[in-house]
Coordinates of C-alpha atoms in Angstrom, one line a residue:
M15 CA 144.5 -87.4 38.9
S16 CA 140.9 -86.8 37.8
R17 CA 138.1 -86.0 40.1
R18 CA 136.2 -89.1 41.4
L19 CA 133.3 -90.1 39.3
F20 CA 129.8 -89.9 40.7
F21 CA 127.7 -92.7 39.2
Q22 CA 123.9 -92.4 39.5
K23 CA 121.2 -95.0 39.1
N24 CA 117.9 -95.0 37.2
I25 CA 118.2 -91.4 35.9
P26 CA 115.4 -90.3 33.4
L27 CA 117.1 -89.6 30.1
A28 CA 114.3 -87.2 29.2
R29 CA 116.1 -84.6 31.2
Y30 CA 119.1 -84.8 28.8
T31 CA 117.4 -84.6 25.4
T32 CA 116.0 -81.6 23.6
L33 CA 113.0 -83.7 22.7
G34 CA 112.2 -84.2 26.4
I35 CA 111.7 -87.9 25.9
G36 CA 113.5 -90.9 27.2
G37 CA 113.3 -93.7 29.8
P38 CA 115.8 -94.3 32.6
A39 CA 119.5 -95.2 32.3
D40 CA 120.5 -98.0 34.6
H41 CA 123.6 -96.0 35.4
F42 CA 124.5 -92.4 34.5
V43 CA 127.7 -90.3 34.9
S44 CA 128.8 -86.8 33.7
V45 CA 132.5 -86.5 32.7
K46 CA 134.5 -83.2 32.7
V47 CA 138.0 -84.4 31.7
E48 CA 139.4 -87.0 29.4
D49 CA 140.6 -89.3 32.3
Q50 CA 137.1 -89.5 33.7
L51 CA 135.8 -90.5 30.3
K52 CA 138.3 -93.3 30.1
E53 CA 137.6 -94.4 33.6
A54 CA 133.8 -94.5 32.9
I55 CA 134.2 -96.6 29.8
R56 CA 136.6 -99.0 31.5
W57 CA 134.2 -99.4 34.4
A58 CA 131.4 -100.3 32.0
E59 CA 133.6 -102.8 30.2
A60 CA 134.7 -104.3 33.5
E61 CA 131.0 -104.6 34.6
N62 CA 130.2 -106.1 31.2
I63 CA 127.4 -103.7 30.5
P64 CA 126.8 -101.6 27.4
W65 CA 127.7 -97.9 27.4
L66 CA 126.4 -94.9 25.5
V67 CA 127.9 -91.5 25.2
I68 CA 125.6 -88.4 24.8
G69 CA 126.4 -84.8 24.3
S70 CA 123.6 -82.1 24.4
G71 CA 120.9 -84.7 23.5
S72 CA 119.8 -82.7 20.4
N73 CA 119.8 -85.5 17.9
L74 CA 118.4 -88.4 20.0
L75 CA 115.2 -90.4 20.2
I76 CA 115.4 -92.6 23.3
S77 CA 112.7 -95.2 23.9
G78 CA 110.6 -95.3 27.0
R79 CA 112.6 -98.4 28.1
G80 CA 115.6 -96.2 28.4
F81 CA 119.1 -97.7 28.3
P82 CA 120.2 -100.9 30.1
G83 CA 123.7 -99.9 30.8
L84 CA 125.9 -96.8 31.5
V85 CA 125.1 -93.4 29.9
I86 CA 128.1 -91.1 29.8
K87 CA 127.3 -87.4 29.4
N88 CA 130.3 -85.8 27.7
E89 CA 131.2 -82.4 29.1
V90 CA 134.9 -82.5 28.1
A91 CA 135.2 -79.2 26.2
G92 CA 137.7 -76.7 25.0
I93 CA 139.4 -75.2 21.9
R94 CA 143.1 -74.7 21.3
R95 CA 144.5 -72.7 18.5
S96 CA 147.9 -73.0 16.8
G97 CA 148.0 -70.8 13.8
R98 CA 145.2 -71.9 11.5
K99 CA 144.9 -75.3 13.2
L100 CA 142.2 -75.8 15.8
T101 CA 142.1 -78.7 18.3
V102 CA 138.6 -79.0 19.7
K103 CA 137.4 -81.3 22.5
G104 CA 134.4 -83.5 21.6
G105 CA 132.1 -82.1 24.2
T106 CA 132.5 -78.5 23.0
A107 CA 129.2 -77.0 21.8
L108 CA 129.3 -76.7 18.0
Q109 CA 128.0 -73.1 18.3
K110 CA 131.1 -72.2 20.4
L111 CA 133.3 -73.5 17.6
V112 CA 131.4 -71.4 15.1
D113 CA 131.6 -68.3 17.1
F114 CA 135.3 -68.8 17.9
A115 CA 136.2 -69.3 14.3
N116 CA 134.1 -66.4 13.1
R117 CA 135.7 -64.1 15.7
I118 CA 139.3 -64.9 14.6
G119 CA 138.7 -65.0 10.9
L120 CA 138.7 -68.8 10.2
A121 CA 136.2 -69.8 7.5
G122 CA 134.4 -73.0 7.0
F123 CA 132.0 -73.2 10.0
E124 CA 129.9 -70.1 9.6
N125 CA 127.0 -71.9 7.9
L126 CA 126.8 -74.4 10.8
T127 CA 125.6 -71.7 13.2
G128 CA 122.4 -72.6 15.0
I129 CA 122.9 -76.4 14.7
P130 CA 122.5 -77.7 18.3
G131 CA 124.8 -80.3 19.7
T132 CA 128.5 -80.9 20.3
V133 CA 131.4 -81.2 18.0
A134 CA 131.7 -84.9 18.6
G135 CA 128.0 -85.3 17.7
A136 CA 128.5 -83.2 14.6
I137 CA 131.4 -85.4 13.5
Y138 CA 129.5 -88.6 14.3
G139 CA 126.6 -87.6 11.9
N140 CA 128.8 -85.4 9.5
A141 CA 126.5 -82.5 10.3
G142 CA 126.1 -79.8 7.7
A143 CA 124.0 -76.9 6.3
Y144 CA 124.0 -74.7 3.2
G145 CA 126.9 -76.4 1.4
Q146 CA 129.2 -76.8 4.4
T147 CA 129.8 -79.9 6.6
I148 CA 131.8 -80.3 9.8
S149 CA 134.2 -82.7 7.9
D150 CA 135.2 -80.1 5.3
A151 CA 138.1 -78.6 7.3
L152 CA 138.8 -81.8 9.4
I153 CA 142.3 -83.1 9.6
S154 CA 141.9 -86.0 12.1
V155 CA 139.8 -87.3 14.9
T156 CA 141.2 -88.8 18.2
V157 CA 139.1 -91.6 19.7
F158 CA 139.3 -93.9 22.7
D159 CA 138.3 -97.4 21.9
G160 CA 138.1 -98.7 25.5
R161 CA 141.8 -99.5 25.7
V162 CA 143.9 -97.0 23.8
R163 CA 143.8 -93.6 22.2
R164 CA 144.0 -93.7 18.4
I165 CA 144.1 -91.1 15.7
I166 CA 141.8 -91.5 12.7
R167 CA 142.7 -89.5 9.6
R168 CA 140.0 -87.7 7.6
S169 CA 140.5 -90.2 4.7
Q170 CA 139.7 -93.0 7.1
C171 CA 136.5 -91.5 8.4
R172 CA 134.3 -92.6 5.5
F173 CA 132.4 -89.3 5.5
S174 CA 129.3 -89.1 3.3
Y175 CA 126.0 -87.4 3.6
R176 CA 125.2 -87.6 7.3
E177 CA 127.4 -90.6 7.7
S178 CA 130.8 -91.5 9.1
I179 CA 132.7 -94.5 10.2
F180 CA 131.8 -93.6 13.8
K181 CA 128.3 -94.8 13.3
E182 CA 129.8 -98.3 12.6
K183 CA 132.4 -98.2 15.3
R184 CA 130.1 -97.8 18.3
G185 CA 133.0 -98.6 20.6
W186 CA 135.0 -95.5 19.5
F187 CA 134.5 -92.5 21.6
I188 CA 135.4 -89.2 20.0
I189 CA 137.8 -87.3 22.3
E190 CA 138.9 -84.4 20.1
A191 CA 139.3 -83.3 16.5
E192 CA 141.8 -81.2 14.6
F193 CA 140.7 -78.8 11.9
R194 CA 142.5 -76.6 9.5
P195 CA 139.9 -74.0 8.3
G196 CA 140.3 -71.5 5.6
L197 CA 140.8 -67.8 6.1
G198 CA 138.0 -65.2 6.0
D199 CA 137.1 -61.7 7.2
P200 CA 135.5 -61.9 10.6
K201 CA 132.9 -59.3 9.8
T202 CA 131.8 -61.2 6.6
L203 CA 131.8 -64.5 8.5
R204 CA 129.6 -63.1 11.3
A205 CA 127.2 -61.6 8.8
A206 CA 126.9 -65.0 7.0
S207 CA 126.1 -66.7 10.3
R208 CA 123.5 -64.1 11.2
E209 CA 121.7 -64.8 7.9
V210 CA 121.8 -68.5 8.4
R211 CA 120.6 -68.1 12.0
A212 CA 117.6 -66.0 11.0
V213 CA 116.5 -68.8 8.6
R214 CA 117.0 -71.5 11.2
D215 CA 115.2 -69.6 13.9
V216 CA 112.0 -69.6 11.8
K217 CA 112.2 -73.3 11.3
Y218 CA 113.3 -74.2 14.8
P219 CA 111.9 -71.5 17.2
P220 CA 113.8 -71.3 20.5
G221 CA 112.5 -73.7 23.0
L222 CA 110.9 -76.1 20.5
K223 CA 111.2 -79.7 21.9
C224 CA 112.5 -81.5 18.8
P225 CA 115.5 -83.6 17.7
G226 CA 116.0 -81.7 14.5
S227 CA 114.9 -83.0 11.1
F228 CA 114.0 -86.6 11.8
F229 CA 114.6 -88.2 8.4
K230 CA 117.6 -87.7 6.1
N231 CA 117.3 -85.9 2.9
L232 CA 118.2 -88.0 -0.1
R233 CA 120.8 -87.7 -2.8
A234 CA 119.0 -87.3 -6.1
A235 CA 121.7 -89.4 -7.9
D236 CA 120.9 -92.3 -5.6
L237 CA 117.2 -92.4 -6.4
P238 CA 115.6 -94.7 -9.1
A239 CA 114.4 -92.9 -12.2
V240 CA 110.8 -93.9 -11.5
A241 CA 110.9 -92.0 -8.3
L242 CA 112.7 -88.9 -9.8
R243 CA 110.0 -88.6 -12.4
Q244 CA 107.5 -87.8 -9.7
I245 CA 109.6 -85.1 -8.1
P246 CA 109.6 -81.6 -9.7
R247 CA 113.1 -80.3 -10.5
D248 CA 112.7 -77.2 -8.4
K249 CA 112.3 -79.4 -5.4
I250 CA 115.9 -80.8 -5.8
R251 CA 118.3 -78.5 -3.9
H252 CA 122.1 -78.9 -3.9
G253 CA 121.6 -82.3 -5.5
K254 CA 119.3 -83.5 -2.7
V255 CA 115.6 -84.2 -2.4
P256 CA 114.3 -82.9 0.9
A257 CA 112.6 -85.5 3.0
G258 CA 110.2 -82.7 4.1
Y259 CA 108.9 -82.3 0.6
L260 CA 108.1 -86.1 0.3
L261 CA 106.4 -86.1 3.7
E262 CA 104.3 -83.1 2.8
E263 CA 103.2 -84.8 -0.4
V264 CA 101.7 -87.6 1.7
G265 CA 99.9 -85.2 4.1
A266 CA 102.3 -85.2 7.1
K267 CA 102.2 -81.5 7.9
G268 CA 100.2 -80.6 11.0
K269 CA 99.4 -84.3 11.9
S270 CA 99.8 -85.6 15.4
R271 CA 99.7 -88.6 17.6
G272 CA 99.2 -88.0 21.3
A273 CA 101.4 -85.0 22.3
I274 CA 103.8 -85.5 19.3
R275 CA 103.1 -83.2 16.4
I276 CA 104.5 -82.5 13.0
T277 CA 104.7 -78.7 12.4
D278 CA 102.2 -77.2 10.0
Y279 CA 105.0 -75.5 8.1
H280 CA 107.5 -78.4 7.6
G281 CA 106.8 -82.1 7.1
N282 CA 110.0 -83.3 8.6
L283 CA 109.9 -81.5 11.9
F284 CA 108.4 -83.6 14.7
F285 CA 108.1 -82.1 18.1
N286 CA 106.9 -82.8 21.6
E287 CA 104.1 -80.5 22.7
G288 CA 104.6 -81.7 26.3
G289 CA 104.2 -85.1 27.8
G290 CA 104.8 -86.9 24.5
T291 CA 106.1 -90.5 24.4
A292 CA 108.8 -92.2 22.3
R293 CA 106.2 -94.7 21.2
D294 CA 103.9 -92.1 19.8
F295 CA 106.8 -90.3 18.1
W296 CA 108.0 -93.5 16.5
R297 CA 104.5 -94.6 15.3
L298 CA 103.8 -91.2 13.8
A299 CA 107.1 -91.2 12.0
E300 CA 106.6 -94.8 10.8
K301 CA 103.1 -94.0 9.5
Y302 CA 104.4 -91.3 7.2
R303 CA 107.6 -93.1 6.3
R304 CA 105.4 -96.0 5.0
R305 CA 103.2 -93.5 3.0
V306 CA 106.3 -92.0 1.3
E307 CA 107.4 -95.5 0.4
E308 CA 104.0 -96.4 -1.0
K309 CA 103.8 -93.2 -3.1
F310 CA 107.4 -92.7 -4.3
G311 CA 109.0 -96.1 -3.7
I312 CA 111.6 -94.3 -1.5
D313 CA 112.5 -95.6 2.0
L314 CA 113.3 -92.7 4.3
E315 CA 116.0 -93.3 6.8
P316 CA 116.2 -91.6 10.2
E317 CA 118.9 -88.9 10.6
V318 CA 118.3 -88.9 14.4
Q319 CA 120.2 -91.5 16.5
L320 CA 117.8 -94.0 17.9
V321 CA 118.2 -95.7 21.3
G322 CA 116.1 -98.7 22.3
F323 CA 114.4 -99.3 19.0
G324 CA 115.7 -102.8 18.0
E325 CA 117.3 -102.9 14.6
H326 CA 116.2 -99.3 14.0

């Protein structure tokens, strides 16, 4: 039997996001074990109210209106090893997976070091960095759809750049995932992670209230020729055009609205100086999204999950 759930009302979601922004959830509950998770979802379904699962809140922009339903904070964590196969609970911090794999000599996660968030969140958005993605070593994902557990094979996950089937299937909750990483030397893997972490810490200083890069980078192959002609070749990296470069070209760096600011060293890094609002964040982002569209004919898409912003 799982421990009894403790449902709270009108809880400010700003407490649970790295951005420090977000209105209240009508109902809120933290879950520690899988049975609690299922119970929470079934409760929401029985009450006929929407539900939203969050992890560490590192890739979220929640409106000032909050969420008119049940927010479930996933704290179901743990890693099991069987040979080269790893079974990882969705609420496990991604950094814990990276450190675990590096320590025992399993390769394929080392470049993901420093990415905040949980394993479930990383799978949801197919997180990646420096040529690696969370989906590379994935075998399958186990989800709960409100009624039953089901296993989704990697080939069914529709992974692409920062996309997965889980963005379409909002009623699927990621319980755990199985991975089969490659083999590597622990010392080499740890050294690779240290190098990546040093670069990330410059871009994302510890304590910075931000949701990560706000807009997705773009695959150069998907862009129209007229847009590509305006972009220097040396700005295309790993086949992608950085959204930060496009934003910088329209003057985004260093700009602000209220207490929301874009860093002066990266055009795609929006942060909360303290007391910022979701409205100011969204309006600042929209202003420079429109400018990119006007100059390059490119429509930037948010990489961050948006809650309470209508169709967006």
